[in-house]
Tab-separated table of C-alpha atoms in Angstrom:
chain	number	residue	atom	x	y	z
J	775	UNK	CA	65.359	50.537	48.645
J	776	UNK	CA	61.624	49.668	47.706
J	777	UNK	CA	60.613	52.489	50.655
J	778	UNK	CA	62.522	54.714	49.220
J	779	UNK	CA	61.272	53.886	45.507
J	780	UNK	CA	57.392	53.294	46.709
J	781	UNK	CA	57.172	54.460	49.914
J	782	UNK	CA	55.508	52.355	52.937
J	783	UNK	CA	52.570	51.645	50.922
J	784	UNK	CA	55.192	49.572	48.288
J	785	UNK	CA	56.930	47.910	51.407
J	786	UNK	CA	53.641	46.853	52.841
J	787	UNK	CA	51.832	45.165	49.372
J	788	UNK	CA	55.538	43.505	48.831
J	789	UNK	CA	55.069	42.199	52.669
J	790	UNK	CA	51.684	40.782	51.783
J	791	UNK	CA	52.556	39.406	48.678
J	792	UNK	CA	55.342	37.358	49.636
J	793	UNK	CA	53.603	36.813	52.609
J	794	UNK	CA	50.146	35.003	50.492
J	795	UNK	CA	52.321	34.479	47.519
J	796	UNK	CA	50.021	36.760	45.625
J	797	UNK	CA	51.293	39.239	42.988
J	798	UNK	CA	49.492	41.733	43.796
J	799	UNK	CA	47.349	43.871	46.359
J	800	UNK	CA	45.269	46.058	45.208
J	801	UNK	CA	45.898	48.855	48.027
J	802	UNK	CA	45.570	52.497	47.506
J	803	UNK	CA	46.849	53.715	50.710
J	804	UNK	CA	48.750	52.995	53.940
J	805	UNK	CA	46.310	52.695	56.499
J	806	UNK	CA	44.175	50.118	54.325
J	807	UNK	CA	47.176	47.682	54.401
J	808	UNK	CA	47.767	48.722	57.527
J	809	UNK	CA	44.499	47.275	58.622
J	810	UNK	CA	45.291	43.954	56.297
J	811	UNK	CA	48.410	43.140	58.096
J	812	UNK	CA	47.023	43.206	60.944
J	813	UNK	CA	43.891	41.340	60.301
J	814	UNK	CA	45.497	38.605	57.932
J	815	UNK	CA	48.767	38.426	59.379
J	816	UNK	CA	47.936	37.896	63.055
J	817	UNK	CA	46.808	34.438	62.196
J	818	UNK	CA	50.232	33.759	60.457
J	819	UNK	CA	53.425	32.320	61.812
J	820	UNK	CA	55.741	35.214	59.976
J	821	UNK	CA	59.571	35.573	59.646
J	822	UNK	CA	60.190	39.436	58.586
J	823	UNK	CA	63.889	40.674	57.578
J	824	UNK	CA	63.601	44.484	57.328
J	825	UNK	CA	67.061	45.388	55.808
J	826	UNK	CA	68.824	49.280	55.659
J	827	UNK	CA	66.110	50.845	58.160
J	828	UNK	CA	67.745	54.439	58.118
J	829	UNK	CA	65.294	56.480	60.093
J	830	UNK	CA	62.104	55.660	63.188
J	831	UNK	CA	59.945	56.814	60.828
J	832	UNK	CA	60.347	53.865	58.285
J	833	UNK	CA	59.216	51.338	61.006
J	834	UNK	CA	56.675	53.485	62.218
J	835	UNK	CA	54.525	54.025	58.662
J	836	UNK	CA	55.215	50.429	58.023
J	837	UNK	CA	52.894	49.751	61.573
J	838	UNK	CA	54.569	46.098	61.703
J	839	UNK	CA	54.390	44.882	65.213
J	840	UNK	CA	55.480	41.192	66.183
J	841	UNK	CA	52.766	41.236	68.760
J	842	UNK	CA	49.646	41.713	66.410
J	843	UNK	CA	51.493	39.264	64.105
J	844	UNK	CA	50.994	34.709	64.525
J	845	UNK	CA	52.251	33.652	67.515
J	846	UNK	CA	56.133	32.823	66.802
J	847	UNK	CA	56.851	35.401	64.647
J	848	UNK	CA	59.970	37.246	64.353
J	849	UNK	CA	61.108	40.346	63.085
J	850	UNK	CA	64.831	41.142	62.477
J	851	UNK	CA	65.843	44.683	61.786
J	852	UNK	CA	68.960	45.734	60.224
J	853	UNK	CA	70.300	49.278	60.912
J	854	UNK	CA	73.192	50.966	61.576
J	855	UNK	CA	71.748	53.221	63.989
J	856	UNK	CA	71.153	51.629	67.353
J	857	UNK	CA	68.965	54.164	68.961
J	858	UNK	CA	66.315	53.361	65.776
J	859	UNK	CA	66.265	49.654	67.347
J	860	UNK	CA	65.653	50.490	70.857
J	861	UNK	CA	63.075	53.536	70.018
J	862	UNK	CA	60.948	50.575	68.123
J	863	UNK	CA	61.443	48.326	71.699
J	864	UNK	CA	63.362	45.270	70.273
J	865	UNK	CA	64.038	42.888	72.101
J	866	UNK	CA	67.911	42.349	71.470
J	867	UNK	CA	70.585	44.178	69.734
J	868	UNK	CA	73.336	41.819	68.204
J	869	UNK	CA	76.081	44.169	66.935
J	870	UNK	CA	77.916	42.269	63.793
J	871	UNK	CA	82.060	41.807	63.773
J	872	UNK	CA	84.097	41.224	61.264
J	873	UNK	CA	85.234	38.348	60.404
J	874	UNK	CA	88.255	36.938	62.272
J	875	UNK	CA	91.370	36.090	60.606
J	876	UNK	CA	90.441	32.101	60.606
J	877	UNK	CA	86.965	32.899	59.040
J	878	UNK	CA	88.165	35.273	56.346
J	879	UNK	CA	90.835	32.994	55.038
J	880	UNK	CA	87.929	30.560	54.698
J	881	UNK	CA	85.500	32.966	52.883
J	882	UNK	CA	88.224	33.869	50.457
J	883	UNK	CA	89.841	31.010	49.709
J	884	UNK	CA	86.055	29.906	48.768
J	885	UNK	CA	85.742	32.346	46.421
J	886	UNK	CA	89.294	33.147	45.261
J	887	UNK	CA	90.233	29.427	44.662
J	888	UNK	CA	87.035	27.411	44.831
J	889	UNK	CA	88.401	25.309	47.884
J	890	UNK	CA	89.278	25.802	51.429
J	891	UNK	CA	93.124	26.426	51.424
J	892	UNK	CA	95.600	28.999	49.869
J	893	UNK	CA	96.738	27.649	46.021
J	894	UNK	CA	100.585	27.097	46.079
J	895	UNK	CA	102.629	30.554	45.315
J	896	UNK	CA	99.486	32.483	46.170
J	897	UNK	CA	100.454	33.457	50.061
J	898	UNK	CA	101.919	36.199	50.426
J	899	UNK	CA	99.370	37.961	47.414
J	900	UNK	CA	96.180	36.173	50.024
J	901	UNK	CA	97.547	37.809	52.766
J	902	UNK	CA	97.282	41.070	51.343
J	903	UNK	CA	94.189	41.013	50.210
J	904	UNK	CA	93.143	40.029	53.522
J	905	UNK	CA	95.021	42.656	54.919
J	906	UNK	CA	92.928	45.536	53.013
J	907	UNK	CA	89.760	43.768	53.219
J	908	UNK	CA	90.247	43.871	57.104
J	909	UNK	CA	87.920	41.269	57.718
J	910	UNK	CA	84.773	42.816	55.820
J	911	UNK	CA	82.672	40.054	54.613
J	912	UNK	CA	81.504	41.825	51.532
J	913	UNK	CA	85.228	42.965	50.823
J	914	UNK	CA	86.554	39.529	50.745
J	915	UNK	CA	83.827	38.543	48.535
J	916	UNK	CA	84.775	41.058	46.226
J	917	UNK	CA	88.030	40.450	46.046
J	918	UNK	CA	88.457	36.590	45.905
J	919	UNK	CA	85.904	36.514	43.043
J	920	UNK	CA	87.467	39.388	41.294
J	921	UNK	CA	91.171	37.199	42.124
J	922	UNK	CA	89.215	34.375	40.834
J	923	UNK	CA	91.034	32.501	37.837
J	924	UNK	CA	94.017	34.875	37.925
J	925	UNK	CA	97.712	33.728	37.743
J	926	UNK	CA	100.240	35.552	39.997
J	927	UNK	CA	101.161	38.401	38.148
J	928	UNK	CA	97.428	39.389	37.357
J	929	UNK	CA	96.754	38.776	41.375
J	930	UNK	CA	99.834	41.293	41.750
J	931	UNK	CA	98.387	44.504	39.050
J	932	UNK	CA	94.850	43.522	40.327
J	933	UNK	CA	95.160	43.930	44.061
J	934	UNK	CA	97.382	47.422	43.451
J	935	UNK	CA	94.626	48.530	41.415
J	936	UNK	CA	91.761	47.416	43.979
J	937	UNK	CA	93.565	49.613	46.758
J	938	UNK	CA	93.616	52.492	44.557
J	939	UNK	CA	90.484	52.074	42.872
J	940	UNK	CA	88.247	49.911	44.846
J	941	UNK	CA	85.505	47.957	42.689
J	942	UNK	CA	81.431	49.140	42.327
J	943	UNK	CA	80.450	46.692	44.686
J	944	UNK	CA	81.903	47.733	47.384
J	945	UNK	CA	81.538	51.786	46.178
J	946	UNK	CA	77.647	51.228	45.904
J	947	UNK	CA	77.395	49.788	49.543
J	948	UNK	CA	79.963	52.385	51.145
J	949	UNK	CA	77.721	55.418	49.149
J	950	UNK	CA	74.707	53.467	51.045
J	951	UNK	CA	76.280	54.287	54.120
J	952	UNK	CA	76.981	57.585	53.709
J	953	UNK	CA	74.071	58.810	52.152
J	954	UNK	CA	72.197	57.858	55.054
J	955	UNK	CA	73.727	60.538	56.989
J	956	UNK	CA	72.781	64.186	57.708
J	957	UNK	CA	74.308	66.735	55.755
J	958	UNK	CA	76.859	67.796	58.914
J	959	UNK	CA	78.081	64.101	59.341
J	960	UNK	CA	78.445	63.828	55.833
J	961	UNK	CA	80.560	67.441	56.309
J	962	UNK	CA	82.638	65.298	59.188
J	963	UNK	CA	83.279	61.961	57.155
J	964	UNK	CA	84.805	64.345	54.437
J	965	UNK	CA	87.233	66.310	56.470
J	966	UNK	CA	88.076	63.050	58.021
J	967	UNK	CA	88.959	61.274	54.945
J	968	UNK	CA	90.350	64.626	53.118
J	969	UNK	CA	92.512	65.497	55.584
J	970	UNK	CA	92.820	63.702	59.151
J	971	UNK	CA	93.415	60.240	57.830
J	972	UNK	CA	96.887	59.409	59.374
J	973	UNK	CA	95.751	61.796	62.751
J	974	UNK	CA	95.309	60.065	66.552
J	975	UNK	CA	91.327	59.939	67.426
J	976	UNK	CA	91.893	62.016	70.210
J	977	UNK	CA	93.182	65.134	67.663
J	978	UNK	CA	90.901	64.939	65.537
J	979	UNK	CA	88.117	65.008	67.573
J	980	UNK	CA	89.669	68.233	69.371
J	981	UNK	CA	89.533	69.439	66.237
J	982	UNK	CA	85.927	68.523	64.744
């Protein structure tokens, strides 16, 4: 979000900032921080998160290498596109699952009733919002704070609603997703949705 906002030069004075705990850099252009990251940050111990890298390109401007950085230092980049990760030369790709049946129950009983079990008469309603939350952590969230406070009959209209109409929450991360695709995938993920929903894999691929 701030590359796309700022650019690399906004990425790279937010890095140093937080980095110093400064609140600002006076930088006018990329390769001058590029130069200041590696000069002050190679004698720094440095944990880096780098979240929604969509394209090469992003990691490349932002010329952050863990080797130039304090001995220690890690870098963790989040993508959705694997080849991004091994074009930079990570080290290790973990690939994130969903959450497993035990683990979901957990998240969403902590945020649906504030405790680590299922409220009496509220079974069979939990297991269908686990059901369409299908293990997604940021699902569950959504739904067991949305659930939150509810009696049974508001559980009931609220979860028929949420599969119809899913909340902003989740919409805003999903349009993430698919904005970060080309135009032609985007093309795809319509047809797919529009009209091959209920297809086998195989057929559809045939088709597309």
């Amino acid at each position: 979000k701030t590359y796309e906002d700022y650019g690399p030069l906004g990425v790279q004075k937010r890095l140093l900032c937080q980095a110093f705990m400064e609140e600002d850099f006076l930088l006018s252009n990329p390769s001058l921080a590029n130069n200041l990251i590696q000069n002050r940050l190679c004698h720094r111990k440095v944990f880096i998160v780098l979240d929604n890298v969509e394209k090469g390109i992003q990691l490349e401007k932002l010329a952050i290498k863990r080797k130039r950085l304090g001995s220690g230092s890690r870098i963790i980049i989040i993508s959705r596109d694997e080849h991004i990760l091994r074009e930079y030369g990570v080290d290790g790709i973990y690939k994130v699952q969903l959450l497993n049946d035990e683990n979901a129950l957990r998240l969403f009983c902590k945020k649906a009733f504030k405790c680590n079990y299922v409220a009496k008469d509220y079974e069979s309603l939990t297991n269908v919002a686990l059901t369409y939350a299908n293990g997604l952590p940021l699902a569950i969230r959504v739904f067991g704070s949305f659930l939150f406070g509810r009696d049974v009959s508001e559980w009931s209209s609220a979860l028929d609603r949420l599969k119809e109409n899913p909340t902003k929450d989740i919409m805003d991360v999903l349009r993430i997703s698919f904005d970060g695709h080309e135009d032609m995938e985007k093309e795809i993920f319509l047809d797919i949705a529009c009209f091959f929903s209920d297809e086998f894999e195989d057929y559809v691929k045939d088709i597309l």
